[in-house]
Tab-separated table of C-alpha atoms in Angstrom:
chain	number	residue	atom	x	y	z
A	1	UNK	CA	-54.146	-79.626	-117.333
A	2	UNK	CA	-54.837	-77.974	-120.723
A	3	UNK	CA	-57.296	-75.333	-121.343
A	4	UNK	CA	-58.084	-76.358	-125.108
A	5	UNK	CA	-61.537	-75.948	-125.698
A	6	UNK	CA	-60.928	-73.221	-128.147
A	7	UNK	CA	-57.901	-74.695	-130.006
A	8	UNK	CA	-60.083	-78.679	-130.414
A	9	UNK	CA	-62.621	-76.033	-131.694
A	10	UNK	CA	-60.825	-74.462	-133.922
A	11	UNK	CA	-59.136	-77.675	-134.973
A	12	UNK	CA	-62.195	-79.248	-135.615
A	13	UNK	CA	-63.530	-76.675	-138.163
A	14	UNK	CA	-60.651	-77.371	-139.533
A	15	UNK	CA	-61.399	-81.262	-140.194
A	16	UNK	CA	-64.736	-80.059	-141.355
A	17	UNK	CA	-63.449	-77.579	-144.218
A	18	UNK	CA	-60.749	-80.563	-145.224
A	19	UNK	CA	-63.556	-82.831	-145.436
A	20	UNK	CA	-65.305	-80.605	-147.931
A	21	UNK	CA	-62.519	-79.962	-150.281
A	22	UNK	CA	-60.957	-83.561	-150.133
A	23	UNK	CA	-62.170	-86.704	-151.662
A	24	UNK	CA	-64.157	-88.862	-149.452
A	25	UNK	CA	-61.543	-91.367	-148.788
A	26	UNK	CA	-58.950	-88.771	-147.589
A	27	UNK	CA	-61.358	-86.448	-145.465
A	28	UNK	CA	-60.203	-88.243	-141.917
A	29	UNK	CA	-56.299	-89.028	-142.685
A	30	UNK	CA	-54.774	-86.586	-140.189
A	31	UNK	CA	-57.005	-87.871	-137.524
A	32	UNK	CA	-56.963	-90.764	-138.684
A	33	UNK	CA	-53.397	-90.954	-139.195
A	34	UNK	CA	-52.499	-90.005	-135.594
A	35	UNK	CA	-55.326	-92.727	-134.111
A	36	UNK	CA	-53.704	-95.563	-135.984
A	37	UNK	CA	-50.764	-95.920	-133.537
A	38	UNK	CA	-50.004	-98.576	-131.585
A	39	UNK	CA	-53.757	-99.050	-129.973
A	40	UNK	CA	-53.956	-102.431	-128.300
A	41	UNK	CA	-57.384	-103.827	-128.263
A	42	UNK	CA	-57.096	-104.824	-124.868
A	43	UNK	CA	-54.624	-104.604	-121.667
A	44	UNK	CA	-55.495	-107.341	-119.462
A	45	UNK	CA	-58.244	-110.203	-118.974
A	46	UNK	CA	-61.125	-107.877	-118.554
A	47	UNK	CA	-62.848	-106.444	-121.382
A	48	UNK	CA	-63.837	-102.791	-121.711
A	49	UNK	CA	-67.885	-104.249	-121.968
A	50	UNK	CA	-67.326	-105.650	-118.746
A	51	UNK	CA	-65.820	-102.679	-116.413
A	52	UNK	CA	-68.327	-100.032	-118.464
A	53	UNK	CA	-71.190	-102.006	-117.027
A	54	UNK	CA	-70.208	-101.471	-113.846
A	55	UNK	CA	-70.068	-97.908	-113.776
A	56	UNK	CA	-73.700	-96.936	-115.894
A	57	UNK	CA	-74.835	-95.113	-112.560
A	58	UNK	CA	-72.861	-92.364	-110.516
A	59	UNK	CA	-72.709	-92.672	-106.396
A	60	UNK	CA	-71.184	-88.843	-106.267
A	61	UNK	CA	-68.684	-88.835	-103.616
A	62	UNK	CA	-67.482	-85.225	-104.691
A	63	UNK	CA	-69.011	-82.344	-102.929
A	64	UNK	CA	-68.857	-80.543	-106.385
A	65	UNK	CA	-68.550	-81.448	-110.253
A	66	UNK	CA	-65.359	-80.687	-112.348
A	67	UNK	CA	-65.364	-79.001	-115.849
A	68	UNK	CA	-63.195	-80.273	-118.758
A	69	UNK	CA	-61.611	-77.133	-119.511
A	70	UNK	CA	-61.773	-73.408	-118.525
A	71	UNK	CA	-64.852	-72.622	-121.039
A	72	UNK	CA	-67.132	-75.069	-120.093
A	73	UNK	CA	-69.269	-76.166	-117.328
A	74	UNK	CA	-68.850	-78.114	-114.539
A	75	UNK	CA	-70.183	-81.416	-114.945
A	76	UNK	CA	-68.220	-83.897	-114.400
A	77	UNK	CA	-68.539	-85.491	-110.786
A	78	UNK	CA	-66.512	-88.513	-109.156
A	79	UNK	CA	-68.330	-91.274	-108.563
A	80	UNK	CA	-67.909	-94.511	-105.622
A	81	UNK	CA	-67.959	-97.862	-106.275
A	82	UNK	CA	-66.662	-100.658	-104.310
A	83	UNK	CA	-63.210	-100.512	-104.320
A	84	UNK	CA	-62.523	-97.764	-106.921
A	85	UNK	CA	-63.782	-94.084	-108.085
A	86	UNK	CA	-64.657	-93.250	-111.506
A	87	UNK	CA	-65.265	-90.366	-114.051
A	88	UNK	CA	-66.596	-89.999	-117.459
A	89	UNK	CA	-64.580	-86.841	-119.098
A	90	UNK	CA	-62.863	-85.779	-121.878
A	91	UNK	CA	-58.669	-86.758	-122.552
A	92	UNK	CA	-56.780	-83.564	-122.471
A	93	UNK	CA	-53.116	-84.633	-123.482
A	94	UNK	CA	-50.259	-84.571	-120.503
A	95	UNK	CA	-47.102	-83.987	-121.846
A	96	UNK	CA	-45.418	-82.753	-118.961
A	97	UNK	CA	-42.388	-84.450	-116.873
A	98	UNK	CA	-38.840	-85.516	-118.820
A	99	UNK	CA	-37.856	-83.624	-122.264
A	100	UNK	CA	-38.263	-85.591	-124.793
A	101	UNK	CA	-37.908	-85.208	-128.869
A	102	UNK	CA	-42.110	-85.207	-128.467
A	103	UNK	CA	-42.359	-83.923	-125.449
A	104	UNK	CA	-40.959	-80.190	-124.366
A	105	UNK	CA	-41.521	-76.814	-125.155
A	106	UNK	CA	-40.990	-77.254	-128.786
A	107	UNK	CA	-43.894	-79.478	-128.877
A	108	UNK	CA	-46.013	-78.285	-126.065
A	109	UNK	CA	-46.936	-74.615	-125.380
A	110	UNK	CA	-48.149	-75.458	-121.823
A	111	UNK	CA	-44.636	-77.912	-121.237
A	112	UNK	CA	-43.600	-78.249	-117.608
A	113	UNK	CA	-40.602	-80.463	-116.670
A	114	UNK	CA	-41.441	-82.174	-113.514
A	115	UNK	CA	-44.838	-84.582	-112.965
A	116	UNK	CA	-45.950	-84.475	-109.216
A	117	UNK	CA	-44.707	-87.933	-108.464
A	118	UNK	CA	-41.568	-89.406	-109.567
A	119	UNK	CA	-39.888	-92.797	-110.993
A	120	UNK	CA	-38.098	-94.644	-108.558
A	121	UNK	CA	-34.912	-92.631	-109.241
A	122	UNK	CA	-36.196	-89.457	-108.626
A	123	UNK	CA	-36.785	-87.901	-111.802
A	124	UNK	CA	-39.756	-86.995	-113.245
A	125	UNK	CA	-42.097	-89.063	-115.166
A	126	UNK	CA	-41.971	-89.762	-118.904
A	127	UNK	CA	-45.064	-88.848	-120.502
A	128	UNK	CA	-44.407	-89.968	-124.070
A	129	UNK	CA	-44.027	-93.753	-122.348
A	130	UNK	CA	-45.339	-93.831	-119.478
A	131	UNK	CA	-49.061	-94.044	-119.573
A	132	UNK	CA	-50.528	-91.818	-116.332
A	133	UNK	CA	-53.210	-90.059	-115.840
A	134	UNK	CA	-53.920	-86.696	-113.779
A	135	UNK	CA	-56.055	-85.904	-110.763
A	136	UNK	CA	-56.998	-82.841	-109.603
A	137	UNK	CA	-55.277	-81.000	-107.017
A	138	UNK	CA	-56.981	-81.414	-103.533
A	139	UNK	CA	-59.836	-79.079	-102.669
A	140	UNK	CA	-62.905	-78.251	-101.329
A	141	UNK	CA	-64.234	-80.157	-104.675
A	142	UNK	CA	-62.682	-83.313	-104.258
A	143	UNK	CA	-59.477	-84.812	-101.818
A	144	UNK	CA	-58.105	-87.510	-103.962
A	145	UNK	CA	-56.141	-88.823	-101.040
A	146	UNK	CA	-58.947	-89.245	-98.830
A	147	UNK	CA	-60.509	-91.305	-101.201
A	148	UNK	CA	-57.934	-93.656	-101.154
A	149	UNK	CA	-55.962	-92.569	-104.435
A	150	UNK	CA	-52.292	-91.971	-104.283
A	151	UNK	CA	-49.720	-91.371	-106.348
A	152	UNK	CA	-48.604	-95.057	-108.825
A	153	UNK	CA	-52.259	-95.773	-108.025
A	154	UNK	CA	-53.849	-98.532	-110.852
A	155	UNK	CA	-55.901	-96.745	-113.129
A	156	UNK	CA	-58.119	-98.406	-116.195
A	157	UNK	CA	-58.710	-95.794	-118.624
A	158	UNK	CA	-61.614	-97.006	-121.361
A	159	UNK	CA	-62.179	-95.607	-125.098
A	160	UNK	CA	-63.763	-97.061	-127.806
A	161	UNK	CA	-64.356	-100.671	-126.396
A	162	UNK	CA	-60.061	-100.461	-125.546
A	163	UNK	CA	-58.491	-100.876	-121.769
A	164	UNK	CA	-55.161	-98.914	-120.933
A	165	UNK	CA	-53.900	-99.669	-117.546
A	166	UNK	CA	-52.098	-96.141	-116.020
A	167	UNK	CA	-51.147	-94.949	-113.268
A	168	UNK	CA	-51.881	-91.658	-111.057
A	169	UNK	CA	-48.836	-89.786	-112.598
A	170	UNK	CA	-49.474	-85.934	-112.049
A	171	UNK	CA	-51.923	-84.027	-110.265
A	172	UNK	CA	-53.744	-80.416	-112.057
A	173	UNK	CA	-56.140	-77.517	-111.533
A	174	UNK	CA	-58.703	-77.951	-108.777
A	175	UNK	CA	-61.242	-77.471	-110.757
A	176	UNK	CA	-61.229	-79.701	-114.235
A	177	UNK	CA	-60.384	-82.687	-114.943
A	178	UNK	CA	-60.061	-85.521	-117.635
A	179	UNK	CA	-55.856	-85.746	-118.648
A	180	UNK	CA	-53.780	-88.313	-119.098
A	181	UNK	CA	-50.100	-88.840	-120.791
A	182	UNK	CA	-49.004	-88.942	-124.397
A	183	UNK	CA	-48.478	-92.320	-124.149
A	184	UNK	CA	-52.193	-93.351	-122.420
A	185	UNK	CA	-53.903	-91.756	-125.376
A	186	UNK	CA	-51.033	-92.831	-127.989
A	187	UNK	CA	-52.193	-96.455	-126.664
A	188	UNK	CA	-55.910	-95.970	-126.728
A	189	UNK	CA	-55.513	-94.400	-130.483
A	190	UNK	CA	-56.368	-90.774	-129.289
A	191	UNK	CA	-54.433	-88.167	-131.074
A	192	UNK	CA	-51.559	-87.433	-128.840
A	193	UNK	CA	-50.600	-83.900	-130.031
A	194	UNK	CA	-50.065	-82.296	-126.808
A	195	UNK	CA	-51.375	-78.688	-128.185
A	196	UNK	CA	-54.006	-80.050	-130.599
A	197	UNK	CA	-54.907	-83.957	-129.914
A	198	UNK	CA	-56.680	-85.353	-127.401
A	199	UNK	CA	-60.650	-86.259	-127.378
A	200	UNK	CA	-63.447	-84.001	-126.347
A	201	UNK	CA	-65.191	-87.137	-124.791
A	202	UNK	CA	-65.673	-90.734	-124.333
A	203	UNK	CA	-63.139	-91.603	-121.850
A	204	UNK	CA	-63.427	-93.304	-118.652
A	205	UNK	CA	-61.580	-93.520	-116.016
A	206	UNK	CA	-61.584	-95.748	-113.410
A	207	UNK	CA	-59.253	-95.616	-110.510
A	208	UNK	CA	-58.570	-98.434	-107.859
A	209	UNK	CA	-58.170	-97.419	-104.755
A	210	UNK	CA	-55.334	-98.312	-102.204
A	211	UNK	CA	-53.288	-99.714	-104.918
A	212	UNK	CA	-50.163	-98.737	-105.776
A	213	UNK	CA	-47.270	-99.757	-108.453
A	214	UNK	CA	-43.634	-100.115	-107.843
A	215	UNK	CA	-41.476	-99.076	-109.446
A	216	UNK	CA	-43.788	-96.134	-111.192
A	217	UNK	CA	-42.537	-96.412	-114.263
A	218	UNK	CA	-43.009	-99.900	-114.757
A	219	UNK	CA	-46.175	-100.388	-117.215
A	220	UNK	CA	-45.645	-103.803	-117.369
A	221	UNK	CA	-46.252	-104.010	-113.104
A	222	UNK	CA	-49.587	-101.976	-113.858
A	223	UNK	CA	-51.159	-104.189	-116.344
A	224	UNK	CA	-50.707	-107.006	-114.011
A	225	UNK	CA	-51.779	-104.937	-111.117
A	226	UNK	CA	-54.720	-103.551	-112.666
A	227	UNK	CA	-55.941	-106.601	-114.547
A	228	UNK	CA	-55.908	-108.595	-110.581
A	229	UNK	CA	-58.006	-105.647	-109.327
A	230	UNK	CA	-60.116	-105.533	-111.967
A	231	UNK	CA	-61.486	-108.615	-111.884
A	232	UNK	CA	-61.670	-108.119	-108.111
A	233	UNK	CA	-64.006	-104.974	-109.199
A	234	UNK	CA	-66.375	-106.788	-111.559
A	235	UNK	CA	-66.300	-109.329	-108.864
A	236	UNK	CA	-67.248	-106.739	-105.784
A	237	UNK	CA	-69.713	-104.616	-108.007
């Protein structure tokens, strides 16, 4: 988990002082730039439209709320549905797991080399691929594994009228959440910079419980996964 409050800050007034001194029709390239990757409209049957209206009101099944990052405050709680938690946080980019040309310490000042599950090999995780998404560590907060969440488990992440099926890749801090892979927000058009990308809100995740891919690392078994319990969630809720 990143604590980048300061640095999205910072880049921001950057954007804002670019804006000013550029012509109109070059103020948003560099953020622009980096969202026009490959963003699929859609993974799966189920639109975006669909799974947001199921999750307009919050059952809190945490006995706290999370922040986003170290500076702000906590108010982000996990919320029950049938068959699934949810949140509605910010995308803090998760570049941790293999070394990689865009992922390692060259690229990432906060760079850590294993993810807290594994591919069906053993090794770590591939964050620049793989899209995954991060929990938060166990606590008095919030036990993900009680809730039925493990690690592989399905997870539709939603920005901007997009689906991205993940998986539960990597566990953080006990106290913030809202972080998911290079890859989930390459997909979904968020800046994937792992020191300076990633959106200060927007994103929702939803997370299906007692589900589980195998192998990990295979995206292709979580799209097909996820878009089965999906419908099974607009279908229960």
């Amino acid at each position: 988990m990143r604590s980048r409050t300061l640095t999205l800050t910072a880049a921001a007034g950057a954007a804002l002082l670019a804006s000013a001194v550029l012509p109109a029709n070059a103020s948003g390239l560099t953020r622009g730039a980096a969202a026009a990757g490959p963003a699929a409209a859609q993974e799966g049957s189920v639109s975006a439209a669909d799974l947001l209206a199921k999750v307009t009101s919050c059952s809190q099944i945490s006995s706290g709320k999370y922040k986003t990052d170290d500076e702000t405050s906590a108010t982000v709680p996990v919320c029950g549905k049938n068959g699934a938690v949810f949140w509605k946080a910010d995308m803090d980019i998760d570049c941790d797991g293999q070394r990689t040309s865009k992922c390692s310490e060259s690229t990432d000042p906060w760079y850590q080399d294993d993810t807290a599950f594994h591919q069906s090999d053993g090794k770590p995780l591939r964050a620049d691929t793989l899209p995954y998404v991060v929990v938060p560590s166990s606590s008095s907060i919030w036990n993900y594994g009680s809730a039925g969440i493990k690690g592989g488990g399905v997870v539709a992440v939603i920005y901007q009228n997009k689906v991205e099926y993940a998986v539960v890749g990597d566990t953080g801090p006990t106290k913030i959440i809202g972080e998911a892979s290079y890859a989930t927000a390459k997909a979904l058009g968020i800046d994937p910079d792992p020191e300076n990308g990633g959106t200060d809100s927007g994103v929702t995740y939803i997370l299906f419980k007692n589900s589980q891919v195998s192998p990990i690392e295979s995206h292709s078994a979580a799209v097909s996964l996820g878009d089965r319990l999906a419908q099974t969630f607009i279908r229960d809720n």
